[in-house]
Amino acid sequence: MPDLSIEVRDAGGVTVVMPAGFINAHTVRDFEGALEKLVAQERFLILLNCRNLSYISSAGLGAIMGLIETVRENGGDILLSDLSENVFAIFDTLGFTQLYRVFKGEDEALAAASAPGQGA
Amino acid sequence: MPDLSIEVRDAGGVTVVMPAGFINAHTVRDFEGALEKLVAQERFLILLNCRNLSYISSAGLGAIMGLIETVRENGGDILLSDLSENVFAIFDTLGFTQLYRVFKGEDEALAAASAPGQGA
Amino acid sequence: MALASIAAAGRAEFQLVIPSQTKYLNLVTGLAKRAALVAGLDDAAAAKVSIAVDEAVTNVILHAYKGEADHLVELQLDFTPQALEVHIFHTGQGIREDQVILPDPKEYVTHPRKGGLGLLLMSRFMDEVRFREAAGRNECCLIKKIS
Amino acid sequence: MALASIAAAGRAEFQLVIPSQTKYLNLVTGLAKRAALVAGLDDAAAAKVSIAVDEAVTNVILHAYKGEADHLVELQLDFTPQALEVHIFHTGQGIREDQVILPDPKEYVTHPRKGGLGLLLMSRFMDEVRFREAAGRNECCLIKKIS
Ligand SMILES: Nc1ncnc2c1ncn2[C@@H]1O[C@H](COP(=O)(O)OP(=O)(O)O)[C@@H](O)[C@H]1O
Ligand SMILES: Nc1ncnc2c1ncn2[C@@H]1O[C@H](COP(=O)(O)OP(=O)(O)O)[C@@H](O)[C@H]1O
């Protein structure tokens, strides 16, 4: 069942992760697995482009929370871009918009990520 | 409940009807009403642009069937354009693609409608 | 209690009960489409299942229950490895297999008239359409094979 | 028979029964969203209802039923002029109101950890979230007012 598919690509030192579909308790292992693989590969600077993300439940936010410390301890970060109104409401309600840097589009996020101060 | 909204506009003698959403037994009266109003106004050359139509059940096809004779007897026609794959399957399965002229886009349909032989 | 009786019977299907009102059609067909995708059908096949379910439920509401709003329609979805089965139960007027008359589309297009297309769509879009009576209820069963 | 018992009780709500498996979550949340639209909520509010239902059903599957796949979860949707009510019934382990601990988002963001966000989302996205026991079953009730 194609509830979720995840595209991962490299954009000059930043790894762009684009989940398409629904992240819920059923699909979250795939999402978590994709992020864990990046961390194992020491790709610590990650942009979550949410353009094709219809929906994320707390299970998905938990997966991000579970990795953010490791990522930041290694000089990286998890950035967010392209949040739809509904997905933004979820992140915002749980205070994630305080904890994560949120960008309108991928370009802005990539520019900010490669600015000084961000290890790649 | 916005299951169905219907836009009606004039395109040089052809009346373009654009239903958006779902035509089923619940919404078909609105759809039928919109078509009946055109017939009452003697606007007999009608293009059904289905670009925003997600779904049409046999109730909707029945509404079209119920008016086609009157429309044609008055020198008009009901043309179809912009059918999605799923909507096309419904029309095609019931033989409507034989009974109605189907066009890929609105432009082709309008050109054909204003060609000689089509009263406006 | 509905839940208890189903659990006791050891069944584990997906079950939905709606009032006999067309305003719920869109919920039912949306659910049927997603269920078909869960069952492994592709988008085009899932759209067909959802139309067939629309037609069957519409017939129950309008014909079996004569448009009366205060009855119930029950749907059961069975996911088997070979097929998605949709069972639609009601306590209104049933239709027997021999009453099912499918218009010939060829004949139909030369003699346009309203209605009579629902059963045809159901039979074209599903692999099997069955009507039966069981335990005092009427059932319409729609089967779509998973290729 | 489920249908008969409901009809006898004169209730006319929308009811859904699913096996306790996360693969059906998407069907349930899709249905909840459409139901919210039928109830007259706008798209943003409907999306919130659907997330809250996801969280509640996920908790039933993972916590109340401990991930066991062979139980049932029943949803009842009540459409009233004032609100959409979603009642979620199960026969697993219940949670009492006093066990509901909502993390403080401010505190949470300074001490990141996995989990514990579901109940918070439910309470933020709905107007009322209630847990109770009735007739041997546990219920989680989610209410969204129609403004
Ligand atoms: N569930 C049912 N119970 C009783 N009669 C039915 C039922 N379904 C269909 N019918 C009868 O079969 C006829 C054809 O149905 P259908 O092909 O769906 O077209 P329509 O509903 O547009 O008339 C209906 O007009 C009705 O008389
Ligand atoms: N229906 C339930 N039955 C039993 N315990 C529950 C139920 N729902 C939630 N809980 C308990 O409350 C805790 C918090 O739930 P929640 O906020 O949804 O976060 P999470 O499910 O990610 O742990 C759960 O870890 C569980 O211990």
XYZ file of C-alpha atoms and ligand atoms in Angstrom:
588
model
C 0.000 0.000 0.000
C 1.606 3.228 -1.108
C 0.598 5.271 1.946
C 4.074 6.741 2.060
C 7.010 6.966 -0.294
C 10.217 8.772 0.531
C 12.577 10.438 -1.891
C 16.101 11.220 -0.688
C 18.511 13.357 -2.673
C 21.652 15.387 -2.212
C 21.690 19.163 -2.658
C 25.268 20.332 -2.100
C 25.983 19.022 1.372
C 22.355 19.072 2.452
C 20.347 15.882 2.249
C 16.812 16.607 1.106
C 14.191 14.139 2.328
C 10.807 14.354 0.606
C 8.130 12.161 2.122
C 5.027 11.817 -0.076
C 1.726 10.716 1.430
C 0.868 9.959 5.016
C 3.135 9.521 8.022
C 1.169 7.741 10.730
C 1.786 4.866 13.141
C 1.588 2.480 10.200
C 4.186 4.137 8.008
C 6.408 5.782 10.601
C 8.963 2.956 10.656
C 9.789 3.653 7.023
C 10.176 7.335 7.742
C 12.281 6.714 10.837
C 14.353 4.182 8.941
C 15.104 6.676 6.189
C 16.301 9.257 8.736
C 18.311 6.713 10.719
C 20.066 5.623 7.559
C 21.195 9.203 6.942
C 22.527 9.504 10.476
C 24.371 6.188 10.074
C 25.908 7.628 6.899
C 26.916 10.734 8.862
C 24.677 12.908 6.731
C 23.679 15.215 9.549
C 22.390 18.239 7.667
C 18.877 17.279 6.655
C 16.088 19.228 5.003
C 12.620 17.785 5.310
C 10.759 19.088 2.266
C 7.093 18.520 3.133
C 5.594 19.605 -0.175
C 4.051 16.175 -0.842
C 3.299 15.335 2.763
C -0.487 15.179 3.188
C -0.436 14.352 6.812
C 1.863 13.619 9.773
C 0.713 12.292 13.135
C 2.560 12.516 16.424
C 4.276 9.230 15.591
C 6.087 11.042 12.789
C 6.984 14.002 14.975
C 8.319 11.517 17.520
C 10.638 10.062 14.895
C 12.079 13.523 14.236
C 12.380 14.241 17.964
C 14.220 10.972 18.471
C 17.022 12.015 16.148
C 17.363 15.744 16.586
C 19.832 15.577 19.469
C 22.214 13.201 17.694
C 22.049 15.290 14.564
C 22.764 18.546 16.355
C 25.522 17.057 18.514
C 27.216 16.262 15.245
C 27.039 19.822 13.981
C 24.018 19.152 11.756
C 20.356 20.054 11.913
C 16.922 19.077 10.659
C 15.259 21.892 8.722
C 11.684 22.000 7.494
C 10.276 23.505 4.323
C 7.135 23.588 2.203
C 4.648 22.884 4.980
C 1.018 22.903 3.908
C -1.380 24.766 6.162
C -2.598 21.541 7.771
C 0.876 20.113 8.335
C 2.081 23.455 9.701
C -0.764 23.396 12.240
C 0.489 20.084 13.606
C 4.109 21.191 13.910
C 3.095 24.529 15.340
C 0.655 23.157 17.903
C 3.362 20.976 19.384
C 5.908 23.786 19.518
C 8.039 22.349 16.733
C 8.114 25.668 14.917
C 10.124 26.916 17.921
C 12.460 23.964 17.927
C 13.054 23.665 14.201
C 13.842 26.213 11.550
C 10.949 26.373 9.111
C 11.300 27.758 5.583
C 8.716 28.561 2.987
C 10.504 26.821 0.145
C 13.439 24.510 -0.438
C 15.619 27.247 -1.949
C 15.437 29.447 1.140
C 16.172 26.441 3.334
C 19.195 25.409 1.281
C 20.573 28.946 1.268
C 20.219 29.173 5.045
C 21.731 25.736 5.525
C 24.883 26.558 3.616
C 25.305 29.936 5.318
C 28.273 30.198 7.733
C 27.736 28.512 11.054
C 26.123 25.436 9.533
C 28.530 22.513 9.237
C 27.914 20.252 6.266
C -21.518 20.572 2.343
C -19.494 21.531 -0.717
C -19.644 18.124 -2.427
C -20.401 19.860 -5.684
C -20.155 23.367 -7.009
C -21.006 24.339 -10.563
C -19.540 27.163 -12.572
C -21.423 28.317 -15.652
C -19.950 30.749 -18.161
C -20.419 31.864 -21.723
C -17.794 31.236 -24.395
C -19.046 32.818 -27.633
C -22.371 31.083 -28.072
C -21.341 27.962 -26.192
C -22.289 27.662 -22.543
C -19.488 26.071 -20.571
C -20.583 24.158 -17.462
C -17.812 23.208 -15.048
C -18.907 20.974 -12.185
C -16.311 20.698 -9.402
C -16.416 17.803 -6.965
C -18.740 14.832 -6.892
C -21.939 14.196 -8.797
C -23.835 11.442 -7.046
C -27.435 10.802 -5.991
C -27.012 13.447 -3.298
C -25.802 16.268 -5.511
C -27.412 15.361 -8.821
C -30.403 17.654 -8.337
C -28.071 20.662 -8.360
C -26.393 19.425 -11.501
C -29.678 18.647 -13.206
C -31.048 22.031 -12.100
C -28.117 23.861 -13.662
C -28.646 22.065 -16.978
C -32.418 22.558 -16.915
C -31.937 26.263 -16.328
C -29.826 26.507 -19.492
C -32.458 24.693 -21.517
C -35.136 27.016 -20.128
C -32.966 29.941 -21.233
C -32.684 28.324 -24.668
C -28.957 27.922 -24.307
C -28.828 24.634 -26.156
C -25.142 24.391 -27.042
C -23.481 23.152 -23.879
C -19.937 22.093 -23.111
C -19.430 20.046 -19.982
C -15.846 20.757 -18.949
C -15.054 17.943 -16.488
C -11.606 19.127 -15.426
C -12.633 19.515 -11.783
C -15.069 16.638 -11.697
C -13.696 13.957 -9.370
C -16.500 11.572 -9.802
C -19.864 11.056 -11.514
C -22.258 8.213 -10.773
C -25.033 6.912 -12.993
C -27.366 9.462 -11.418
C -25.312 12.191 -13.090
C -25.248 10.405 -16.421
C -29.009 10.029 -16.146
C -29.341 13.795 -15.792
C -27.433 14.289 -19.032
C -29.453 11.585 -20.785
C -32.666 13.206 -19.671
C -31.870 16.424 -21.514
C -29.953 15.355 -24.593
C -33.006 14.860 -26.798
C -34.498 18.275 -26.050
C -31.138 19.914 -26.603
C -30.536 18.210 -29.937
C -34.095 18.766 -31.144
C -33.347 22.441 -30.702
C -30.224 22.306 -32.840
C -27.872 22.200 -29.885
C -25.701 19.538 -28.293
C -23.949 18.536 -25.111
C -20.206 18.166 -25.607
C -17.703 16.773 -23.107
C -14.127 17.816 -22.457
C -11.298 17.340 -19.979
C -12.334 13.916 -18.702
C -9.970 12.407 -16.156
C -9.094 8.758 -16.661
C -11.565 7.648 -13.987
C -14.417 9.808 -15.253
C -13.729 8.719 -18.820
C -14.026 5.066 -17.723
C -17.540 5.728 -16.453
C -18.720 7.516 -19.594
C -17.035 4.958 -21.813
C -18.378 1.897 -20.009
C -21.924 3.096 -20.501
C -21.419 3.868 -24.171
C -21.564 7.639 -23.682
C -18.383 8.160 -25.643
C -20.400 6.915 -28.655
C -23.346 9.151 -27.935
C -21.472 12.327 -27.043
C -18.578 14.092 -28.660
C -15.616 13.997 -26.306
C -12.711 16.440 -26.557
C -9.370 16.480 -24.825
C -9.523 20.157 -23.881
C -11.986 23.026 -23.835
C -10.318 24.795 -26.779
C -10.788 21.857 -29.133
C -14.373 21.503 -27.997
C -15.160 25.187 -28.532
C -13.571 25.144 -31.982
C -15.617 22.103 -32.976
C -18.790 23.592 -31.519
C -18.552 26.765 -33.560
C -17.705 24.883 -36.770
C -20.433 24.870 -39.459
C -23.319 22.528 -38.785
C -23.547 23.467 -35.140
C -26.261 25.956 -34.405
C -25.451 28.364 -31.603
C -23.687 -4.559 21.539
C -22.474 -4.481 17.965
C -18.806 -4.706 18.828
C -19.244 -7.570 21.271
C -21.373 -9.641 18.910
C -18.919 -9.288 16.075
C -15.957 -10.069 18.295
C -17.765 -13.107 19.625
C -18.312 -14.391 16.116
C -14.557 -14.155 15.597
C -14.937 -12.047 12.488
C -12.441 -9.345 11.830
C -13.778 -7.537 8.848
C -14.106 -3.883 8.323
C -17.661 -2.809 9.005
C -19.531 0.418 8.466
C -23.105 1.371 9.311
C -24.714 4.518 7.951
C -28.191 5.993 8.035
C -30.071 5.591 4.749
C -29.297 9.102 3.526
C -27.524 10.125 0.368
C -25.537 12.801 2.184
C -23.309 9.997 3.496
C -22.613 8.593 0.037
C -19.442 10.558 -0.321
C -18.068 9.175 2.946
C -18.859 5.646 1.892
C -17.362 5.929 -1.548
C -14.270 7.668 -0.196
C -13.850 4.827 2.256
C -14.428 2.210 -0.435
C -11.760 3.786 -2.601
C -9.196 3.808 0.179
C -10.114 0.260 1.125
C -9.535 -0.808 -2.456
C -6.107 0.797 -2.392
C -5.338 -0.965 0.893
C -6.416 -4.219 -0.768
C -3.741 -3.609 -3.380
C -5.804 -2.386 -6.306
C -4.492 0.433 -8.468
C -6.093 3.866 -8.625
C -8.262 3.144 -11.672
C -9.574 -0.110 -10.213
C -10.145 1.560 -6.841
C -12.180 4.299 -8.544
C -14.324 1.600 -10.147
C -14.950 -0.105 -6.826
C -15.950 3.208 -5.332
C -18.465 3.914 -8.115
C -19.920 0.408 -7.851
C -20.362 0.872 -4.100
C -21.985 4.270 -4.717
C -24.472 2.666 -7.110
C -25.269 -0.223 -4.785
C -25.747 1.975 -1.720
C -27.763 4.505 -3.717
C -30.087 1.701 -4.841
C -30.535 0.553 -1.257
C -31.401 4.079 -0.114
C -33.654 5.016 -3.029
C -35.215 1.693 -4.047
C -34.953 -0.765 -1.150
C -35.768 1.893 1.476
C -37.787 4.096 -0.939
C -35.863 7.161 0.134
C -36.853 6.882 3.796
C -34.103 8.462 5.889
C -34.412 6.512 9.121
C -33.106 3.105 8.127
C -29.613 1.683 8.257
C -27.256 0.404 5.629
C -24.416 -1.842 6.723
C -21.269 -2.417 4.724
C -18.739 -5.127 5.416
C -15.424 -5.182 3.667
C -13.521 -8.459 3.518
C -9.919 -8.349 2.478
C -8.818 -11.720 1.138
C -5.565 -12.381 -0.708
C -7.537 -12.891 -3.928
C -10.175 -10.207 -3.753
C -11.863 -7.324 -2.028
C -15.431 -8.232 -1.093
C -17.966 -5.551 -0.268
C -21.143 -6.816 1.390
C -24.020 -4.370 1.635
C -26.831 -5.338 4.016
C -30.231 -3.774 4.446
C -33.681 -4.654 5.747
C -35.655 -2.942 2.993
C -37.082 -4.403 -0.171
C -34.684 -6.791 -1.842
C -34.056 -7.432 -5.486
C -33.761 -10.960 -6.855
C -31.116 -11.948 -9.368
C -33.830 -12.511 -11.992
C -35.025 -8.931 -11.529
C -31.642 -7.587 -12.486
C -32.018 -6.233 -15.972
C -28.942 -4.794 -17.560
C -29.626 -2.466 -20.472
C -27.554 -3.070 -23.547
C -25.368 0.041 -23.877
C -25.672 -0.140 -27.686
C -29.429 -0.222 -27.505
C -29.381 2.327 -24.726
C -27.495 4.988 -26.633
C -29.984 4.846 -29.486
C -32.913 5.128 -27.075
C -31.745 7.593 -24.454
C -33.642 7.556 -21.196
C -32.988 8.402 -17.588
C -31.920 5.761 -15.073
C -31.277 2.068 -15.277
C -27.532 2.537 -15.542
C -26.549 1.752 -11.970
C -26.748 -2.034 -12.144
C -24.908 -1.943 -15.445
C -22.023 0.077 -14.000
C -21.839 -2.252 -11.017
C -21.626 -5.333 -13.202
C -19.067 -3.776 -15.531
C -16.822 -2.403 -12.801
C -16.828 -5.448 -10.507
C -15.925 -9.059 -11.184
C -19.033 -10.349 -9.430
C -22.314 -8.800 -8.285
C -24.634 -10.975 -6.247
C -27.968 -10.369 -4.559
C -29.268 -12.658 -1.828
C -31.319 -12.896 1.311
C -29.843 -14.218 4.541
C -30.926 -14.121 8.176
C -33.814 -11.810 7.413
C -31.677 -9.253 5.691
C -30.995 -8.524 2.066
C -27.468 -8.430 0.781
C -25.746 -7.078 -2.271
C -22.270 -8.498 -2.616
C -19.646 -6.884 -4.834
C -16.392 -8.681 -5.540
C -13.277 -7.251 -7.144
C -10.407 -9.629 -7.832
C -6.883 -8.564 -7.092
C -4.839 -9.378 -10.142
C -26.851 -8.990 14.302
C -25.205 -5.623 14.500
C -27.594 -3.886 12.158
C -30.703 -5.192 13.850
C -29.521 -4.260 17.327
C -28.681 -0.740 16.299
C -31.934 -0.285 14.440
C -33.831 -1.617 17.441
C -32.166 0.942 19.680
C -33.422 3.629 17.321
C -29.988 5.116 16.922
C -28.986 6.501 13.586
C -25.360 7.338 13.944
C -22.574 6.571 11.609
C -20.675 3.548 12.838
C -17.437 1.923 11.784
C -15.708 -1.192 13.069
C -12.117 -2.024 12.155
C -9.620 -4.649 13.227
C -6.954 -3.314 15.598
C -4.344 -2.843 12.892
C -2.548 0.335 11.921
C -2.906 -0.457 8.226
C -6.535 0.707 8.514
C -5.597 4.064 10.081
C -5.608 5.795 6.761
C -9.137 4.630 6.011
C -10.345 5.808 9.367
C -8.730 9.211 9.184
C -9.899 9.700 5.619
C -13.409 8.916 6.743
C -13.124 11.204 9.760
C -12.026 14.065 7.557
C -14.919 13.619 5.173
C -17.326 13.271 8.080
C -16.037 16.541 9.491
C -16.659 18.230 6.151
C -20.176 16.771 6.066
C -20.687 18.149 9.559
C -19.937 21.596 8.169
C -16.368 22.119 9.378
C -13.866 23.809 7.095
C -10.855 22.030 5.629
C -8.420 23.082 8.357
C -10.773 22.020 11.141
C -11.541 18.757 9.336
C -7.814 18.018 9.089
C -7.522 18.534 12.833
C -10.393 16.155 13.533
C -8.756 13.573 11.326
C -5.412 13.854 13.156
C -7.114 13.644 16.545
C -8.952 10.509 15.443
C -5.673 9.062 14.161
C -4.040 9.653 17.533
C -6.943 8.197 19.483
C -7.246 5.079 17.327
C -3.466 4.617 17.307
C -3.468 4.705 21.106
C -6.208 2.093 21.227
C -4.287 -0.201 18.879
C -0.844 0.269 20.416
C -1.602 0.909 24.095
C -5.065 -0.420 24.907
C -4.640 -3.547 22.767
C -0.810 -3.620 23.074
C -0.413 -3.985 19.338
C -2.421 -7.214 19.140
C -3.987 -7.428 15.695
C -7.100 -9.498 16.400
C -9.241 -7.071 18.366
C -11.835 -4.602 17.188
C -12.094 -0.859 17.390
C -15.512 0.716 16.951
C -16.099 4.309 15.965
C -19.398 6.090 16.183
C -19.894 9.473 14.638
C -22.734 11.632 15.894
C -23.695 14.638 13.866
C -25.511 17.191 16.007
C -26.283 20.760 14.960
C -23.684 22.016 17.457
C -20.881 19.526 17.096
C -19.352 16.456 15.565
C -18.859 13.757 18.187
C -16.501 10.864 17.579
C -16.854 7.984 20.030
C -14.142 5.348 19.962
C -14.920 2.088 21.767
C -12.617 -0.789 22.619
C -12.386 -3.684 25.048
C -8.679 -3.347 25.808
C -6.978 -1.551 28.644
C -8.561 1.801 29.346
C -6.992 5.037 30.443
C -8.532 7.142 33.216
C -8.816 10.902 32.973
C -6.280 11.287 35.803
C -3.743 9.270 33.816
C -3.871 11.734 30.978
C -0.667 13.714 31.208
C -0.214 16.443 28.664
C 3.373 17.548 28.205
C 3.945 21.275 28.221
C 5.099 22.088 24.682
C 7.487 24.739 26.043
C 9.066 22.276 28.433
C 8.945 19.606 25.768
C 10.936 21.487 23.176
C 13.770 22.065 25.631
C 13.822 18.371 26.577
C 13.215 16.548 23.317
C 12.037 12.959 23.610
C 10.049 10.504 21.582
C 6.324 10.012 22.165
C 3.795 11.530 24.505
C 2.529 13.952 21.885
C -0.636 12.153 20.859
C -2.844 13.133 23.774
C -1.582 16.703 23.496
C -2.530 16.922 19.818
C -5.944 15.448 20.578
C -6.641 17.993 23.300
C -5.397 20.913 21.221
C -7.254 19.958 18.059
C -10.594 19.060 19.649
C -12.869 21.061 21.909
C -13.329 18.149 24.287
C -11.560 14.851 24.887
C -13.127 12.450 27.367
C -12.254 8.951 28.523
C -14.784 6.735 30.233
C -15.953 3.199 30.836
C -19.462 2.107 29.971
C -21.163 -1.261 29.573
C -17.897 -3.115 29.904
C -16.192 -1.176 27.179
C -13.795 1.723 27.221
C -14.571 4.858 25.310
C -12.623 7.822 24.107
C -14.906 10.648 23.075
C -13.724 13.501 20.864
C -15.930 16.532 20.351
C -15.464 19.296 17.815
C -17.859 22.215 17.951
C -19.295 23.620 14.765
C -18.834 27.340 14.923
N -31.693 -2.760 -3.855
C -32.788 -2.723 -4.647
N -33.990 -3.034 -4.177
C -35.072 -2.990 -4.957
N -35.046 -2.638 -6.258
C -33.893 -2.322 -6.818
C -32.701 -2.329 -6.040
N -31.695 -1.958 -6.854
C -32.241 -1.727 -8.061
N -33.554 -1.933 -8.055
C -34.473 -1.813 -9.223
O -33.710 -1.949 -10.410
C -33.871 -0.788 -11.250
C -32.572 -0.465 -11.990
O -31.592 0.013 -11.085
P -30.359 0.836 -11.595
O -29.748 0.128 -12.755
O -29.452 1.081 -10.446
O -30.940 2.202 -12.156
P -31.738 3.359 -11.415
O -31.474 3.225 -9.963
O -31.172 4.571 -12.017
O -33.184 3.142 -11.763
C -34.327 0.312 -10.306
O -35.053 1.303 -10.947
C -35.146 -0.470 -9.280
O -36.459 -0.655 -9.755
N -6.132 4.103 25.099
C -5.101 4.005 25.975
N -5.040 2.970 26.826
C -4.027 2.860 27.674
N -3.020 3.736 27.786
C -2.998 4.783 26.957
C -4.040 4.976 26.011
N -3.768 6.088 25.354
C -2.624 6.574 25.844
N -2.149 5.807 26.826
C -0.918 6.054 27.622
O -0.623 7.447 27.557
C 0.698 7.648 27.058
C 0.760 8.916 26.227
O 0.035 8.754 25.014
P 0.311 9.691 23.774
O 0.303 11.100 24.241
O -0.666 9.347 22.715
O 1.789 9.374 23.298
P 2.443 8.027 22.763
O 1.320 7.174 22.284
O 3.329 8.509 21.657
O 3.188 7.444 23.914
C 1.015 6.404 26.285
O 2.400 6.146 26.186
C 0.275 5.327 27.079
O 1.059 4.905 28.167
